[in-house]
Amino acid sequence: MHPAVRGRRGRAGAVASAGALAVLCSLTPLCASADPAAAVNEARRACSRQSTLAPLKETRALDAAARQLARGATLHAALATLSSRPEYAASMHLSGISDDPAIARALGSRFCSDLGTPALREVGIARSGSELFVLVAAPLPLPAPREHAVVEREVLALVNAARARPRRCGQVAFPAAPPLALSPLLSRVANAHSGTMARRNDLEHDDPDGSTPADRVRRAGYAARLVGENVASGVPTAAEAVAGWLASPGHCSNIMNARFTEMGVAYVAAQHSAAGIYWTQLFAIPRG
């Protein structure tokens, strides 16, 4: 009764990124350009049809990650050096570009699909001889801790909206189910488990001591006849978390199970963790 879903991380393997992109531009020998970050932003403006795209800010952290690329590291390895994981990242490699206008033209001709991504906010630059390495990233938009109550109610509303109508979860057809009530105690248990997953950098239903979701609920003083759990990571919003659960037959079955009457949910946003955010959703039927 407690499947797991990895959320956004799963869409692109180990990290949510466009992958390492490389192009060899054999033009004139590289001269020291005045401001390659400005050239990146010029290409970004040229690539986009939206005049409101935010310019990218060069950061020391991304510069350092770009230097890792220049030393031969993969994009995944370079991003692993960052203290906080981005939601999206892409790398670009140019060789033999002579000046900033040429850099802008080369980037615009090859990398518009990445540079035009609205969520991008930061850029890192590194040089290695005649090679130029560019790393662009969008920060993971994590909810603030003070938003817990709002997010909790949003998840409850989305889950109850899903339960309000018949739904297929894989091969199983479920009728509409009564709405769930929010249990503060279950949410506290969910919050503790999300914190455990963030510290371990992994999605697991069992705690390091071997305790199961039912064990944790019982230890918290909740007398339950049945317990179910969904977990997720890497998805920054309630809507994405619920959509991911509903798209997975096992998680969907927990949501649509008419026997469950109460729900708790919590997330822990941890910039230094592997996925950035971890979610736990608990379902239960109280005894009595």
Short mmCIF file of C-alpha atoms in Angstrom, two decimals:
data_model
loop_
_atom_site.label_atom_id
_atom_site.label_comp_id
_atom_site.label_asym_id
_atom_site.label_seq_id
_atom_site.Cartn_x
_atom_site.Cartn_y
_atom_site.Cartn_z
CA MET A 1 0.00 0.00 0.00
CA HIS A 2 2.95 2.31 -0.26
CA PRO A 3 4.49 2.71 -3.73
CA ALA A 4 7.09 5.36 -4.50
CA VAL A 5 7.49 7.80 -7.35
CA ARG A 6 10.65 9.80 -8.03
CA GLY A 7 8.91 12.71 -9.69
CA ARG A 8 10.81 15.16 -11.83
CA ARG A 9 14.20 13.51 -11.44
CA GLY A 10 12.96 10.57 -13.46
CA ARG A 11 12.25 12.56 -16.60
CA ALA A 12 15.92 13.05 -17.44
CA GLY A 13 17.73 10.39 -15.49
CA ALA A 14 19.87 11.53 -12.62
CA VAL A 15 19.18 15.26 -12.97
CA ALA A 16 16.52 17.35 -14.63
CA SER A 17 18.51 18.84 -17.45
CA ALA A 18 18.65 19.13 -21.20
CA GLY A 19 21.83 17.12 -21.22
CA ALA A 20 25.33 18.16 -22.22
CA LEU A 21 25.22 19.82 -25.61
CA ALA A 22 28.37 20.44 -27.55
CA VAL A 23 29.22 22.09 -30.83
CA LEU A 24 32.66 22.65 -32.35
CA CYS A 25 32.76 26.03 -34.07
CA SER A 26 35.99 26.09 -36.06
CA LEU A 27 36.32 29.76 -36.83
CA THR A 28 39.24 32.13 -36.18
CA PRO A 29 41.55 31.68 -33.17
CA LEU A 30 39.92 32.66 -29.89
CA CYS A 31 40.60 36.15 -28.64
CA ALA A 32 39.83 37.32 -25.13
CA SER A 33 36.24 38.53 -25.33
CA ALA A 34 35.21 41.42 -23.13
CA ASP A 35 32.15 39.83 -21.56
CA PRO A 36 31.07 36.35 -22.66
CA ALA A 37 28.14 36.39 -20.19
CA ALA A 38 26.83 39.47 -21.99
CA ALA A 39 27.21 37.57 -25.27
CA VAL A 40 25.14 34.73 -23.80
CA ASN A 41 22.40 37.20 -22.87
CA GLU A 42 22.53 38.74 -26.34
CA ALA A 43 21.99 35.29 -27.84
CA ARG A 44 19.18 34.68 -25.36
CA ARG A 45 17.43 37.86 -26.46
CA ALA A 46 17.87 36.96 -30.11
CA CYS A 47 16.57 33.43 -29.54
CA SER A 48 13.41 34.46 -27.76
CA ARG A 49 10.29 36.00 -29.11
CA GLN A 50 9.46 37.19 -25.60
CA SER A 51 10.94 40.56 -24.74
CA THR A 52 10.33 39.92 -21.04
CA LEU A 53 12.84 37.09 -20.63
CA ALA A 54 15.00 37.70 -17.57
CA PRO A 55 18.71 38.24 -18.29
CA LEU A 56 21.03 35.59 -16.88
CA LYS A 57 23.26 36.48 -13.95
CA GLU A 58 26.77 35.08 -13.88
CA THR A 59 27.46 33.34 -10.55
CA ARG A 60 30.62 32.03 -8.95
CA ALA A 61 28.99 28.67 -8.30
CA LEU A 62 28.12 28.12 -11.97
CA ASP A 63 31.51 29.47 -13.06
CA ALA A 64 33.10 26.79 -10.88
CA ALA A 65 30.79 24.13 -12.34
CA ALA A 66 31.64 25.32 -15.86
CA ARG A 67 35.33 24.92 -15.00
CA GLN A 68 34.57 21.30 -14.19
CA LEU A 69 33.16 20.94 -17.70
CA ALA A 70 36.34 22.48 -19.08
CA ARG A 71 38.32 19.78 -17.25
CA GLY A 72 36.29 17.06 -18.94
CA ALA A 73 33.55 16.44 -16.38
CA THR A 74 30.08 15.42 -17.49
CA LEU A 75 27.17 17.78 -16.94
CA HIS A 76 25.88 15.52 -14.17
CA ALA A 77 29.25 15.58 -12.39
CA ALA A 78 29.57 19.35 -12.78
CA LEU A 79 26.10 19.94 -11.34
CA ALA A 80 26.91 17.65 -8.41
CA THR A 81 29.43 20.25 -7.21
CA LEU A 82 26.67 22.83 -6.68
CA SER A 83 25.33 23.39 -3.17
CA SER A 84 21.77 23.50 -4.51
CA ARG A 85 20.43 21.46 -7.36
CA PRO A 86 18.89 23.30 -10.34
CA GLU A 87 15.55 22.36 -11.82
CA TYR A 88 16.97 22.57 -15.34
CA ALA A 89 20.48 22.96 -16.75
CA ALA A 90 22.25 22.80 -20.09
CA SER A 91 25.85 23.13 -21.18
CA MET A 92 27.31 24.62 -24.36
CA HIS A 93 30.81 24.25 -25.79
CA LEU A 94 32.34 26.55 -28.38
CA SER A 95 35.82 26.43 -29.87
CA GLY A 96 37.76 29.02 -31.84
CA ILE A 97 35.31 31.88 -31.43
CA SER A 98 36.94 35.27 -31.94
CA ASP A 99 34.87 37.81 -29.96
CA ASP A 100 31.61 38.48 -28.12
CA PRO A 101 29.47 39.12 -31.24
CA ALA A 102 30.74 35.85 -32.72
CA ILE A 103 29.97 34.03 -29.46
CA ALA A 104 26.41 35.41 -29.51
CA ARG A 105 25.92 34.37 -33.13
CA ALA A 106 27.31 30.88 -32.57
CA LEU A 107 25.19 30.29 -29.47
CA GLY A 108 22.09 31.66 -31.19
CA SER A 109 22.58 29.41 -34.20
CA ARG A 110 22.94 26.22 -32.19
CA PHE A 111 21.43 26.56 -28.73
CA CYS A 112 18.23 28.60 -28.99
CA SER A 113 16.10 25.76 -27.63
CA ASP A 114 18.03 26.02 -24.34
CA LEU A 115 18.77 29.74 -24.18
CA GLY A 116 15.12 30.58 -24.79
CA THR A 117 13.94 28.61 -21.74
CA PRO A 118 12.03 31.20 -19.66
CA ALA A 119 12.93 29.67 -16.28
CA LEU A 120 16.69 30.21 -16.76
CA ARG A 121 18.21 32.67 -14.29
CA GLU A 122 21.94 31.96 -14.01
CA VAL A 123 24.99 31.39 -16.21
CA GLY A 124 28.52 30.16 -15.64
CA ILE A 125 31.49 30.70 -17.95
CA ALA A 126 34.85 28.92 -18.20
CA ARG A 127 37.71 29.00 -20.69
CA SER A 128 40.32 26.40 -21.51
CA GLY A 129 42.70 27.62 -24.16
CA SER A 130 40.62 28.22 -27.27
CA GLU A 131 37.58 26.50 -25.74
CA LEU A 132 34.61 28.28 -24.18
CA PHE A 133 32.25 26.41 -21.85
CA VAL A 134 28.86 27.87 -20.94
CA LEU A 135 26.53 26.47 -18.28
CA VAL A 136 23.00 27.84 -17.87
CA ALA A 137 20.57 26.86 -15.10
CA ALA A 138 17.14 27.45 -13.65
CA PRO A 139 16.82 27.20 -9.86
CA LEU A 140 14.42 24.67 -8.41
CA PRO A 141 11.46 26.80 -7.18
CA LEU A 142 11.10 25.23 -3.75
CA PRO A 143 8.18 26.24 -1.53
CA ALA A 144 9.10 28.01 1.69
CA PRO A 145 8.53 26.27 5.05
CA ARG A 146 5.89 28.87 5.94
CA GLU A 147 3.83 27.66 2.97
CA HIS A 148 3.26 24.21 4.48
CA ALA A 149 -0.35 24.83 5.52
CA VAL A 150 -1.27 26.26 2.12
CA VAL A 151 0.39 23.40 0.24
CA GLU A 152 -1.21 20.84 2.56
CA ARG A 153 -4.68 22.20 1.81
CA GLU A 154 -3.89 22.30 -1.91
CA VAL A 155 -2.89 18.64 -1.96
CA LEU A 156 -6.06 17.73 -0.05
CA ALA A 157 -8.22 19.68 -2.52
CA LEU A 158 -6.54 18.06 -5.54
CA VAL A 159 -6.85 14.58 -4.05
CA ASN A 160 -10.50 15.04 -3.15
CA ALA A 161 -11.22 16.41 -6.63
CA ALA A 162 -9.68 13.24 -8.07
CA ARG A 163 -11.71 11.03 -5.73
CA ALA A 164 -14.92 12.82 -6.66
CA ARG A 165 -15.16 11.01 -10.00
CA PRO A 166 -14.52 7.47 -11.25
CA ARG A 167 -10.95 6.82 -12.37
CA ARG A 168 -8.83 4.04 -13.79
CA CYS A 169 -5.55 3.35 -12.01
CA GLY A 170 -3.72 1.19 -14.50
CA GLN A 171 -5.94 -1.81 -15.16
CA VAL A 172 -8.16 -1.23 -12.13
CA ALA A 173 -11.33 0.85 -12.35
CA PHE A 174 -12.26 2.76 -9.20
CA PRO A 175 -15.64 4.36 -8.50
CA ALA A 176 -15.88 7.82 -7.03
CA ALA A 177 -14.87 7.90 -3.37
CA PRO A 178 -15.87 10.13 -0.44
CA PRO A 179 -13.56 13.06 0.36
CA LEU A 180 -10.70 12.61 2.78
CA ALA A 181 -10.29 14.62 5.97
CA LEU A 182 -6.93 16.17 6.82
CA SER A 183 -5.20 14.68 9.86
CA PRO A 184 -2.61 16.96 11.52
CA LEU A 185 -1.10 13.92 13.25
CA LEU A 186 -0.61 12.08 9.94
CA SER A 187 0.93 15.23 8.48
CA ARG A 188 3.44 15.38 11.32
CA VAL A 189 4.40 11.76 10.69
CA ALA A 190 4.69 12.52 6.96
CA ASN A 191 6.91 15.53 7.67
CA ALA A 192 9.30 13.46 9.77
CA HIS A 193 9.62 10.84 7.04
CA SER A 194 10.21 13.48 4.35
CA GLY A 195 13.03 14.82 6.50
CA THR A 196 14.51 11.33 6.78
CA MET A 197 14.45 10.89 3.01
CA ALA A 198 16.07 14.30 2.48
CA ARG A 199 18.91 13.39 4.84
CA ARG A 200 19.38 10.03 3.10
CA ASN A 201 19.08 11.49 -0.41
CA ASP A 202 16.75 8.70 -1.49
CA LEU A 203 13.14 7.62 -1.69
CA GLU A 204 12.37 4.85 0.77
CA HIS A 205 9.24 3.80 2.63
CA ASP A 206 11.15 2.09 5.43
CA ASP A 207 13.24 4.12 7.88
CA PRO A 208 16.87 3.18 8.60
CA ASP A 209 15.70 1.26 11.66
CA GLY A 210 13.39 -0.83 9.46
CA SER A 211 10.14 0.79 10.59
CA THR A 212 7.34 0.89 8.02
CA PRO A 213 4.74 3.60 7.41
CA ALA A 214 2.33 1.67 9.64
CA ASP A 215 4.98 1.47 12.37
CA ARG A 216 5.58 5.23 12.26
CA VAL A 217 1.87 5.99 12.37
CA ARG A 218 1.37 3.65 15.34
CA ARG A 219 4.34 5.10 17.25
CA ALA A 220 2.87 8.58 16.81
CA GLY A 221 -0.25 7.46 18.68
CA TYR A 222 -2.59 7.06 15.72
CA ALA A 223 -4.59 3.82 16.00
CA ALA A 224 -5.11 2.74 12.39
CA ARG A 225 -6.79 -0.24 10.81
CA LEU A 226 -5.02 0.37 7.49
CA VAL A 227 -2.19 2.68 6.37
CA GLY A 228 -1.04 3.66 2.88
CA GLU A 229 1.83 5.88 1.78
CA ASN A 230 2.93 7.69 -1.37
CA VAL A 231 6.31 9.42 -1.66
CA ALA A 232 7.87 11.61 -4.33
CA SER A 233 10.95 13.76 -4.88
CA GLY A 234 12.14 16.53 -7.13
CA VAL A 235 8.71 18.02 -7.91
CA PRO A 236 8.37 21.52 -6.44
CA THR A 237 4.58 22.00 -6.45
CA ALA A 238 1.53 20.28 -5.01
CA ALA A 239 -0.02 20.03 -8.48
CA GLU A 240 3.00 18.21 -9.89
CA ALA A 241 3.21 15.86 -6.93
CA VAL A 242 -0.47 14.87 -7.15
CA ALA A 243 -0.34 14.59 -10.96
CA GLY A 244 2.66 12.25 -10.67
CA TRP A 245 0.89 10.08 -8.14
CA LEU A 246 -2.29 9.90 -10.21
CA ALA A 247 -0.26 8.88 -13.28
CA SER A 248 1.19 5.88 -11.42
CA PRO A 249 -1.22 2.95 -10.89
CA GLY A 250 -0.03 2.08 -7.38
CA HIS A 251 -0.10 5.66 -6.11
CA CYS A 252 -3.39 6.31 -7.84
CA SER A 253 -4.86 3.25 -6.13
CA ASN A 254 -3.95 4.67 -2.74
CA ILE A 255 -5.60 7.97 -3.63
CA MET A 256 -8.77 6.32 -4.93
CA ASN A 257 -9.09 3.73 -2.15
CA ALA A 258 -12.55 4.42 -0.71
CA ARG A 259 -11.64 2.70 2.57
CA PHE A 260 -9.26 5.50 3.51
CA THR A 261 -10.92 8.35 5.37
CA GLU A 262 -8.00 10.54 6.49
CA MET A 263 -4.87 11.91 4.89
CA GLY A 264 -1.70 13.70 5.95
CA VAL A 265 0.90 15.22 3.66
CA ALA A 266 4.18 17.08 4.08
CA TYR A 267 7.26 18.09 2.14
CA VAL A 268 10.79 18.93 3.18
CA ALA A 269 12.63 21.34 0.90
CA ALA A 270 16.37 20.71 1.22
CA GLN A 271 18.53 22.56 -1.30
CA HIS A 272 21.58 20.47 -0.39
CA SER A 273 19.83 17.15 -0.96
CA ALA A 274 20.03 15.14 -4.17
CA ALA A 275 16.47 15.92 -5.31
CA GLY A 276 15.88 19.26 -3.59
CA ILE A 277 12.47 18.36 -2.16
CA TYR A 278 10.86 15.21 -0.73
CA TRP A 279 7.13 14.52 -0.30
CA THR A 280 5.25 12.03 1.86
CA GLN A 281 1.51 11.42 1.67
CA LEU A 282 -0.11 9.17 4.29
CA PHE A 283 -3.58 7.59 4.20
CA ALA A 284 -5.29 5.81 7.08
CA ILE A 285 -8.48 4.39 8.50
CA PRO A 286 -8.70 5.13 12.23
CA ARG A 287 -9.88 2.37 14.56
CA GLY A 288 -13.08 2.78 16.43
#
